[in-house]
mmCIF file of C-alpha atoms in Angstrom:
data_model
loop_
_atom_site.group_PDB
_atom_site.id
_atom_site.type_symbol
_atom_site.label_atom_id
_atom_site.label_comp_id
_atom_site.label_asym_id
_atom_site.label_seq_id
_atom_site.Cartn_x
_atom_site.Cartn_y
_atom_site.Cartn_z
ATOM 1 C CA UNK A 1 -0.187 0.178 -0.156
ATOM 2 C CA UNK A 2 1.231 3.906 -0.978
ATOM 3 C CA UNK A 3 1.154 6.281 2.133
ATOM 4 C CA UNK A 4 0.365 9.470 2.222
ATOM 5 C CA UNK A 5 4.240 11.172 2.391
ATOM 6 C CA UNK A 6 6.695 11.935 0.212
ATOM 7 C CA UNK A 7 9.838 12.413 1.806
ATOM 8 C CA UNK A 8 13.792 12.290 0.922
ATOM 9 C CA UNK A 9 17.201 11.148 2.436
ATOM 10 C CA UNK A 10 19.991 12.432 3.267
ATOM 11 C CA UNK A 11 23.064 10.419 1.296
ATOM 12 C CA UNK A 12 24.074 8.008 -1.911
ATOM 13 C CA UNK A 13 22.680 4.391 0.216
ATOM 14 C CA UNK A 14 19.842 4.209 3.192
ATOM 15 C CA UNK A 15 21.084 4.668 6.489
ATOM 16 C CA UNK A 16 19.050 2.684 9.455
ATOM 17 C CA UNK A 17 17.039 5.267 10.276
ATOM 18 C CA UNK A 18 16.198 5.950 6.451
ATOM 19 C CA UNK A 19 15.288 1.823 6.424
ATOM 20 C CA UNK A 20 12.715 2.001 9.119
ATOM 21 C CA UNK A 21 10.927 5.297 8.241
ATOM 22 C CA UNK A 22 10.087 3.576 4.555
ATOM 23 C CA UNK A 23 9.067 0.767 6.400
ATOM 24 C CA UNK A 24 6.163 3.001 8.280
ATOM 25 C CA UNK A 25 2.988 2.625 6.280
ATOM 26 C CA UNK A 26 1.878 6.358 5.729
ATOM 27 C CA UNK A 27 4.803 6.551 3.674
ATOM 28 C CA UNK A 28 4.257 6.617 -0.159
ATOM 29 C CA UNK A 29 7.285 7.676 -1.479
ATOM 30 C CA UNK A 30 11.068 9.434 -1.717
ATOM 31 C CA UNK A 31 12.120 12.268 -3.700
ATOM 32 C CA UNK A 32 16.285 12.076 -5.099
ATOM 33 C CA UNK A 33 17.587 15.328 -5.149
ATOM 34 C CA UNK A 34 21.461 15.699 -6.188
ATOM 35 C CA UNK A 35 23.183 14.729 -2.986
ATOM 36 C CA UNK A 36 21.923 11.449 -3.555
ATOM 37 C CA UNK A 37 23.656 10.967 -7.147
ATOM 38 C CA UNK A 38 27.112 9.852 -7.698
ATOM 39 C CA UNK A 39 26.089 7.776 -11.040
ATOM 40 C CA UNK A 40 23.700 5.475 -12.911
ATOM 41 C CA UNK A 41 24.926 2.234 -11.472
ATOM 42 C CA UNK A 42 24.731 3.880 -7.643
ATOM 43 C CA UNK A 43 21.169 5.206 -7.827
ATOM 44 C CA UNK A 44 19.868 2.161 -9.330
ATOM 45 C CA UNK A 45 21.465 -0.040 -6.360
ATOM 46 C CA UNK A 46 19.590 2.696 -4.236
ATOM 47 C CA UNK A 47 16.278 2.514 -5.859
ATOM 48 C CA UNK A 48 16.721 -1.302 -5.984
ATOM 49 C CA UNK A 49 17.664 -1.631 -2.222
ATOM 50 C CA UNK A 50 14.867 1.024 -1.687
ATOM 51 C CA UNK A 51 11.909 -1.515 -3.112
ATOM 52 C CA UNK A 52 13.525 -4.825 -1.591
ATOM 53 C CA UNK A 53 12.451 -2.946 1.597
ATOM 54 C CA UNK A 54 9.404 -1.004 0.654
ATOM 55 C CA UNK A 55 8.262 -2.700 -3.168
ATOM 56 C CA UNK A 56 5.037 -0.272 -3.310
ATOM 57 C CA UNK A 57 7.006 2.770 -3.096
ATOM 58 C CA UNK A 58 6.989 5.511 -5.124
ATOM 59 C CA UNK A 59 10.129 7.003 -6.228
ATOM 60 C CA UNK A 60 10.990 10.675 -7.900
ATOM 61 C CA UNK A 61 13.018 13.183 -8.570
ATOM 62 C CA UNK A 62 13.130 17.001 -10.081
ATOM 63 C CA UNK A 63 14.916 16.362 -13.797
ATOM 64 C CA UNK A 64 13.228 19.492 -15.443
ATOM 65 C CA UNK A 65 16.593 20.263 -17.748
ATOM 66 C CA UNK A 66 18.241 23.799 -17.414
ATOM 67 C CA UNK A 67 18.443 24.453 -13.829
ATOM 68 C CA UNK A 68 16.306 22.259 -12.377
ATOM 69 C CA UNK A 69 17.683 18.673 -13.224
ATOM 70 C CA UNK A 70 19.181 16.014 -10.222
ATOM 71 C CA UNK A 71 20.367 13.474 -12.393
ATOM 72 C CA UNK A 72 23.814 14.743 -13.630
ATOM 73 C CA UNK A 73 26.831 12.645 -13.718
ATOM 74 C CA UNK A 74 26.751 9.946 -16.130
ATOM 75 C CA UNK A 75 23.133 11.687 -17.543
ATOM 76 C CA UNK A 76 22.400 13.782 -20.521
ATOM 77 C CA UNK A 77 22.690 17.526 -19.662
ATOM 78 C CA UNK A 78 18.979 18.285 -20.597
ATOM 79 C CA UNK A 79 18.428 21.973 -21.896
ATOM 80 C CA UNK A 80 16.095 24.534 -20.373
ATOM 81 C CA UNK A 81 12.304 24.088 -21.380
ATOM 82 C CA UNK A 82 12.561 27.884 -22.538
ATOM 83 C CA UNK A 83 15.581 27.012 -25.635
ATOM 84 C CA UNK A 84 12.374 25.392 -27.095
ATOM 85 C CA UNK A 85 10.126 28.205 -27.261
ATOM 86 C CA UNK A 86 13.135 30.330 -28.326
ATOM 87 C CA UNK A 87 13.156 27.797 -31.510
ATOM 88 C CA UNK A 88 9.238 27.877 -32.089
ATOM 89 C CA UNK A 89 9.560 30.778 -32.874
ATOM 90 C CA UNK A 90 11.537 30.718 -35.865
ATOM 91 C CA UNK A 91 11.190 26.750 -36.765
ATOM 92 C CA UNK A 92 8.159 25.217 -34.875
ATOM 93 C CA UNK A 93 8.009 22.163 -36.174
ATOM 94 C CA UNK A 94 11.993 21.699 -35.371
ATOM 95 C CA UNK A 95 10.805 22.694 -31.874
ATOM 96 C CA UNK A 96 8.085 20.426 -31.302
ATOM 97 C CA UNK A 97 10.295 17.325 -32.635
ATOM 98 C CA UNK A 98 12.993 18.437 -30.849
ATOM 99 C CA UNK A 99 10.548 18.798 -27.543
ATOM 100 C CA UNK A 100 9.086 15.401 -28.130
ATOM 101 C CA UNK A 101 12.958 13.942 -28.386
ATOM 102 C CA UNK A 102 13.220 15.337 -25.022
ATOM 103 C CA UNK A 103 10.578 14.006 -23.157
ATOM 104 C CA UNK A 104 11.374 10.684 -24.165
ATOM 105 C CA UNK A 105 15.390 11.260 -23.286
ATOM 106 C CA UNK A 106 14.372 12.534 -20.178
ATOM 107 C CA UNK A 107 11.944 10.226 -19.170
ATOM 108 C CA UNK A 108 14.277 6.994 -20.292
ATOM 109 C CA UNK A 109 17.023 8.087 -18.526
ATOM 110 C CA UNK A 110 15.093 8.522 -14.995
ATOM 111 C CA UNK A 111 13.108 4.844 -15.849
ATOM 112 C CA UNK A 112 16.425 3.060 -16.215
ATOM 113 C CA UNK A 113 17.914 3.794 -13.267
ATOM 114 C CA UNK A 114 14.602 2.693 -11.252
ATOM 115 C CA UNK A 115 12.926 5.753 -10.436
ATOM 116 C CA UNK A 116 9.130 6.226 -11.699
ATOM 117 C CA UNK A 117 8.669 9.728 -12.821
ATOM 118 C CA UNK A 118 10.113 13.107 -12.467
ATOM 119 C CA UNK A 119 7.890 16.111 -11.740
ATOM 120 C CA UNK A 120 7.685 17.272 -15.152
ATOM 121 C CA UNK A 121 6.859 19.291 -16.429
ATOM 122 C CA UNK A 122 5.983 22.897 -16.012
ATOM 123 C CA UNK A 123 3.048 24.342 -17.114
ATOM 124 C CA UNK A 124 3.618 28.456 -15.493
ATOM 125 C CA UNK A 125 4.262 31.380 -18.097
ATOM 126 C CA UNK A 126 7.346 32.538 -18.683
ATOM 127 C CA UNK A 127 6.122 35.911 -16.744
ATOM 128 C CA UNK A 128 7.477 37.976 -14.225
ATOM 129 C CA UNK A 129 8.154 35.286 -11.688
ATOM 130 C CA UNK A 130 11.476 34.700 -10.030
ATOM 131 C CA UNK A 131 11.735 31.254 -10.043
ATOM 132 C CA UNK A 132 9.988 30.258 -12.997
ATOM 133 C CA UNK A 133 11.858 32.196 -16.099
ATOM 134 C CA UNK A 134 13.118 29.241 -18.150
ATOM 135 C CA UNK A 135 12.093 26.609 -15.885
ATOM 136 C CA UNK A 136 8.407 27.706 -18.378
ATOM 137 C CA UNK A 137 8.419 26.893 -21.955
ATOM 138 C CA UNK A 138 7.376 30.079 -22.952
ATOM 139 C CA UNK A 139 5.948 33.058 -22.796
ATOM 140 C CA UNK A 140 2.194 33.037 -24.457
ATOM 141 C CA UNK A 141 -0.086 29.986 -23.709
ATOM 142 C CA UNK A 142 -0.410 29.528 -27.599
ATOM 143 C CA UNK A 143 3.428 28.597 -27.288
ATOM 144 C CA UNK A 144 3.645 26.789 -24.468
ATOM 145 C CA UNK A 145 0.433 24.397 -25.350
ATOM 146 C CA UNK A 146 1.816 22.565 -28.301
ATOM 147 C CA UNK A 147 5.196 22.277 -26.830
ATOM 148 C CA UNK A 148 4.439 20.675 -23.769
ATOM 149 C CA UNK A 149 2.297 18.475 -25.308
ATOM 150 C CA UNK A 150 4.876 17.053 -27.461
ATOM 151 C CA UNK A 151 7.426 16.715 -24.218
ATOM 152 C CA UNK A 152 4.067 15.283 -22.572
ATOM 153 C CA UNK A 153 4.329 12.419 -25.993
ATOM 154 C CA UNK A 154 7.636 12.057 -24.978
ATOM 155 C CA UNK A 155 7.457 11.115 -21.204
ATOM 156 C CA UNK A 156 4.749 8.955 -22.355
ATOM 157 C CA UNK A 157 6.340 6.857 -25.098
ATOM 158 C CA UNK A 158 9.111 5.926 -23.008
ATOM 159 C CA UNK A 159 6.294 4.967 -20.232
ATOM 160 C CA UNK A 160 6.613 7.220 -17.297
ATOM 161 C CA UNK A 161 3.170 9.545 -16.010
ATOM 162 C CA UNK A 162 3.002 13.093 -15.831
ATOM 163 C CA UNK A 163 2.858 16.150 -13.497
ATOM 164 C CA UNK A 164 1.896 19.527 -14.723
ATOM 165 C CA UNK A 165 2.834 22.061 -12.179
ATOM 166 C CA UNK A 166 2.421 24.939 -10.234
ATOM 167 C CA UNK A 167 -1.551 24.963 -10.720
ATOM 168 C CA UNK A 168 -3.283 27.409 -11.209
ATOM 169 C CA UNK A 169 -0.242 29.525 -12.407
ATOM 170 C CA UNK A 170 3.028 30.822 -10.389
ATOM 171 C CA UNK A 171 4.851 32.428 -13.437
ATOM 172 C CA UNK A 172 2.747 35.909 -12.717
ATOM 173 C CA UNK A 173 3.941 36.228 -9.160
ATOM 174 C CA UNK A 174 6.707 37.590 -8.531
ATOM 175 C CA UNK A 175 8.348 36.626 -5.391
ATOM 176 C CA UNK A 176 9.993 32.856 -5.099
ATOM 177 C CA UNK A 177 7.535 30.203 -2.648
ATOM 178 C CA UNK A 178 10.750 28.590 -1.681
ATOM 179 C CA UNK A 179 11.681 31.921 0.485
ATOM 180 C CA UNK A 180 8.857 34.151 1.075
ATOM 181 C CA UNK A 181 5.277 34.002 0.939
ATOM 182 C CA UNK A 182 4.059 34.332 -2.643
ATOM 183 C CA UNK A 183 0.635 36.512 -3.270
ATOM 184 C CA UNK A 184 -1.291 37.043 -6.200
ATOM 185 C CA UNK A 185 -4.354 39.625 -6.223
ATOM 186 C CA UNK A 186 -5.781 38.983 -9.780
ATOM 187 C CA UNK A 187 -9.107 37.900 -9.468
ATOM 188 C CA UNK A 188 -10.406 34.405 -10.623
ATOM 189 C CA UNK A 189 -11.645 35.472 -14.114
ATOM 190 C CA UNK A 190 -7.702 36.926 -14.754
ATOM 191 C CA UNK A 191 -6.401 33.485 -13.254
ATOM 192 C CA UNK A 192 -8.275 31.723 -15.293
ATOM 193 C CA UNK A 193 -8.193 33.616 -18.890
ATOM 194 C CA UNK A 194 -5.009 33.765 -18.284
ATOM 195 C CA UNK A 195 -2.535 30.840 -16.356
ATOM 196 C CA UNK A 196 -5.028 28.246 -15.736
ATOM 197 C CA UNK A 197 -5.193 27.888 -19.645
ATOM 198 C CA UNK A 198 -2.206 25.573 -20.012
ATOM 199 C CA UNK A 199 -3.614 23.083 -17.822
ATOM 200 C CA UNK A 200 -6.739 23.054 -18.541
ATOM 201 C CA UNK A 201 -6.039 22.366 -22.193
ATOM 202 C CA UNK A 202 -3.574 20.005 -21.805
ATOM 203 C CA UNK A 203 -5.552 18.430 -18.612
ATOM 204 C CA UNK A 204 -6.039 15.254 -20.479
ATOM 205 C CA UNK A 205 -2.300 14.629 -21.159
ATOM 206 C CA UNK A 206 -1.162 14.859 -17.301
ATOM 207 C CA UNK A 207 -1.264 12.080 -14.625
ATOM 208 C CA UNK A 208 -0.362 14.902 -11.993
ATOM 209 C CA UNK A 209 -0.389 18.318 -10.804
ATOM 210 C CA UNK A 210 1.041 20.156 -8.382
ATOM 211 C CA UNK A 211 -0.970 23.193 -6.924
ATOM 212 C CA UNK A 212 1.451 25.961 -6.273
ATOM 213 C CA UNK A 213 2.518 27.426 -3.049
ATOM 214 C CA UNK A 214 0.563 30.877 -3.664
ATOM 215 C CA UNK A 215 -2.318 32.829 -2.095
ATOM 216 C CA UNK A 216 -4.739 33.799 -4.915
ATOM 217 C CA UNK A 217 -6.513 36.333 -2.334
ATOM 218 C CA UNK A 218 -9.282 37.588 -4.534
ATOM 219 C CA UNK A 219 -10.174 34.099 -4.886
ATOM 220 C CA UNK A 220 -9.066 32.225 -1.273
ATOM 221 C CA UNK A 221 -6.770 33.093 1.994
ATOM 222 C CA UNK A 222 -5.353 29.554 1.582
ATOM 223 C CA UNK A 223 -2.270 28.589 -0.686
ATOM 224 C CA UNK A 224 -3.529 26.747 -3.443
ATOM 225 C CA UNK A 225 -2.385 23.510 -2.154
ATOM 226 C CA UNK A 226 -4.307 23.837 1.091
ATOM 227 C CA UNK A 227 -7.198 25.232 -0.503
ATOM 228 C CA UNK A 228 -10.467 23.580 -1.042
ATOM 229 C CA UNK A 229 -11.271 25.712 -3.711
ATOM 230 C CA UNK A 230 -8.920 24.945 -5.856
ATOM 231 C CA UNK A 231 -8.337 21.681 -5.460
ATOM 232 C CA UNK A 232 -11.776 20.260 -5.082
ATOM 233 C CA UNK A 233 -14.471 23.124 -6.587
ATOM 234 C CA UNK A 234 -12.059 24.056 -9.391
ATOM 235 C CA UNK A 235 -10.220 20.788 -10.016
ATOM 236 C CA UNK A 236 -11.926 18.200 -8.912
ATOM 237 C CA UNK A 237 -15.524 19.056 -9.726
ATOM 238 C CA UNK A 238 -15.181 21.919 -12.504
ATOM 239 C CA UNK A 239 -12.275 20.986 -14.057
ATOM 240 C CA UNK A 240 -12.652 16.356 -14.010
ATOM 241 C CA UNK A 241 -9.498 15.846 -12.875
ATOM 242 C CA UNK A 242 -9.608 12.871 -11.726
ATOM 243 C CA UNK A 243 -5.086 12.330 -12.004
ATOM 244 C CA UNK A 244 -3.079 12.548 -8.061
ATOM 245 C CA UNK A 245 -2.199 15.845 -6.394
ATOM 246 C CA UNK A 246 1.014 16.222 -5.372
ATOM 247 C CA UNK A 247 1.904 18.915 -2.822
ATOM 248 C CA UNK A 248 4.774 21.318 -3.648
ATOM 249 C CA UNK A 249 7.429 21.179 -0.930
ATOM 250 C CA UNK A 250 5.631 21.577 2.554
ATOM 251 C CA UNK A 251 9.002 22.573 3.774
ATOM 252 C CA UNK A 252 9.195 25.843 1.789
ATOM 253 C CA UNK A 253 8.704 29.206 3.421
ATOM 254 C CA UNK A 254 5.292 29.609 1.627
ATOM 255 C CA UNK A 255 3.817 26.670 2.942
ATOM 256 C CA UNK A 256 4.772 28.058 7.283
ATOM 257 C CA UNK A 257 0.982 29.847 7.129
ATOM 258 C CA UNK A 258 -0.166 26.841 7.799
ATOM 259 C CA UNK A 259 1.716 25.905 11.482
ATOM 260 C CA UNK A 260 4.062 23.105 11.969
ATOM 261 C CA UNK A 261 4.740 19.969 9.412
ATOM 262 C CA UNK A 262 1.727 17.986 10.826
ATOM 263 C CA UNK A 263 -0.278 21.123 10.235
ATOM 264 C CA UNK A 264 1.010 21.537 6.928
ATOM 265 C CA UNK A 265 0.462 18.012 5.736
ATOM 266 C CA UNK A 266 -2.937 17.886 7.291
ATOM 267 C CA UNK A 267 -4.269 20.914 5.574
ATOM 268 C CA UNK A 268 -2.971 19.515 1.561
ATOM 269 C CA UNK A 269 -4.233 16.207 2.497
ATOM 270 C CA UNK A 270 -7.825 17.393 4.234
ATOM 271 C CA UNK A 271 -8.029 20.422 1.530
ATOM 272 C CA UNK A 272 -7.658 17.411 -1.592
ATOM 273 C CA UNK A 273 -4.207 17.084 -2.295
ATOM 274 C CA UNK A 274 -3.118 13.059 -2.674
ATOM 275 C CA UNK A 275 0.226 12.801 -1.429
ATOM 276 C CA UNK A 276 2.329 15.658 0.910
ATOM 277 C CA UNK A 277 6.206 16.336 0.001
ATOM 278 C CA UNK A 278 8.114 17.573 3.509
ATOM 279 C CA UNK A 279 11.706 17.381 1.901
ATOM 280 C CA UNK A 280 15.429 18.821 3.288
ATOM 281 C CA UNK A 281 13.747 18.571 7.189
ATOM 282 C CA UNK A 282 13.943 14.745 8.672
ATOM 283 C CA UNK A 283 12.359 16.098 11.902
ATOM 284 C CA UNK A 284 9.770 17.864 9.893
ATOM 285 C CA UNK A 285 9.040 14.687 8.339
ATOM 286 C CA UNK A 286 8.850 12.665 11.121
ATOM 287 C CA UNK A 287 6.476 15.283 12.364
ATOM 288 C CA UNK A 288 4.179 15.158 9.655
ATOM 289 C CA UNK A 289 4.666 10.938 9.683
ATOM 290 C CA UNK A 290 3.263 11.488 13.290
ATOM 291 C CA UNK A 291 0.576 14.463 11.840
ATOM 292 C CA UNK A 292 -1.173 11.343 9.487
ATOM 293 C CA UNK A 293 -0.823 8.415 10.943
ATOM 294 C CA UNK A 294 -4.262 7.467 11.730
ATOM 295 C CA UNK A 295 -5.576 9.128 8.741
ATOM 296 C CA UNK A 296 -6.622 6.832 5.588
ATOM 297 C CA UNK A 297 -4.615 5.477 3.124
ATOM 298 C CA UNK A 298 -4.581 7.692 -0.188
ATOM 299 C CA UNK A 299 -6.520 6.962 -3.227
ATOM 300 C CA UNK A 300 -4.259 3.780 -4.229
ATOM 301 C CA UNK A 301 -5.445 3.206 -7.741
ATOM 302 C CA UNK A 302 -4.859 7.006 -8.479
ATOM 303 C CA UNK A 303 -1.542 6.829 -7.121
ATOM 304 C CA UNK A 304 -0.876 3.291 -8.553
ATOM 305 C CA UNK A 305 -0.805 5.137 -12.375
ATOM 306 C CA UNK A 306 2.055 7.123 -11.055
ATOM 307 C CA UNK A 307 4.391 4.001 -11.708
ATOM 308 C CA UNK A 308 7.045 4.150 -14.089
ATOM 309 C CA UNK A 309 7.416 1.344 -16.459
ATOM 310 C CA UNK A 310 11.430 0.413 -15.047
ATOM 311 C CA UNK A 311 13.400 -1.850 -17.431
ATOM 312 C CA UNK A 312 14.978 -4.623 -16.025
ATOM 313 C CA UNK A 313 18.571 -3.909 -16.844
ATOM 314 C CA UNK A 314 21.479 -3.868 -15.773
ATOM 315 C CA UNK A 315 22.799 -0.335 -15.288
ATOM 316 C CA UNK A 316 26.886 0.737 -15.386
ATOM 317 C CA UNK A 317 28.747 3.804 -14.116
ATOM 318 C CA UNK A 318 27.734 5.238 -17.721
ATOM 319 C CA UNK A 319 24.450 5.056 -19.034
ATOM 320 C CA UNK A 320 24.266 2.824 -22.328
ATOM 321 C CA UNK A 321 20.393 2.888 -23.264
ATOM 322 C CA UNK A 322 20.678 1.895 -26.969
ATOM 323 C CA UNK A 323 20.623 3.157 -30.610
ATOM 324 C CA UNK A 324 17.691 5.679 -30.183
ATOM 325 C CA UNK A 325 18.918 6.813 -26.828
ATOM 326 C CA UNK A 326 22.810 7.852 -28.595
ATOM 327 C CA UNK A 327 21.069 9.595 -31.981
ATOM 328 C CA UNK A 328 18.603 10.925 -29.855
ATOM 329 C CA UNK A 329 21.348 11.924 -27.270
ATOM 330 C CA UNK A 330 23.627 13.473 -29.546
ATOM 331 C CA UNK A 331 20.834 15.497 -31.172
ATOM 332 C CA UNK A 332 19.251 16.828 -27.298
ATOM 333 C CA UNK A 333 23.034 17.801 -26.794
ATOM 334 C CA UNK A 334 23.832 19.510 -29.656
ATOM 335 C CA UNK A 335 20.843 21.722 -29.624
ATOM 336 C CA UNK A 336 21.235 22.454 -26.208
ATOM 337 C CA UNK A 337 25.104 23.503 -26.996
ATOM 338 C CA UNK A 338 23.037 26.118 -29.371
ATOM 339 C CA UNK A 339 21.876 27.844 -26.792
ATOM 340 C CA UNK A 340 24.810 27.998 -23.987
#
């Protein structure tokens, strides 16, 4: 069974404390960071060990491309998604072809080392946000939708579920919600007609969403990830979204409005999130786990859809995933270097 808490670990292998935590029924996932990565072989050994301890665990990573990618040593360094938006202005067909290949390449490498999914893609607009920028495909909805759709097709072709973030849109909010409270003062109508459109139009291709740690103050006093209005009324009822909802990291500064780690994960789950992330703080993870120990387990059928098509292969210190992988890797690397 899959629990409602996703946490992280400190090193490149499991400690005894990690092993005991993974066995807690309400732990459902592990997210890997750069400090957990030494080589493809080491990552695959780590994820295999996690599954020996907890066969049903979901393992995730942030492998967006550009400045947000945790798997580097021995993996393809991916371009920022904004590079595809730049190319799209001049060569739209080539941009779409490369975006699809990049989605496939990212997913193929992540799955090869035993990780179920990357929290990708970013569907925010590249507007005024300090934290989004070229993590976004483009500045306009009209450009983001075809590019993200192509990237999503590539992920799916490789066997990976997708997570669109950060609903209903973080791009029009300047503050970085990792380090500050982020507030968007626009009306629901403005948000719905602008930032939300990427999520609405790409919804049929999305397996999961991650709500933003942003307070849309004209709509609801709570950040979207703690808001029954955004999660229950808008996402579940009005849009009919039946995918997984992951909270953004509950250790981020913008999540502090809900109180301690136990109050934060309770707020996220009570609002309708399926799984809460608590990262980079073992004490907070234990407090959060204690806070949900008596809650029912989340929707199992929904969470099972996030399980990746992980190949049964031997992984070496350097990846070697076949002819198509070699060809696409070289093509994407050349494209990235073009924009360097």
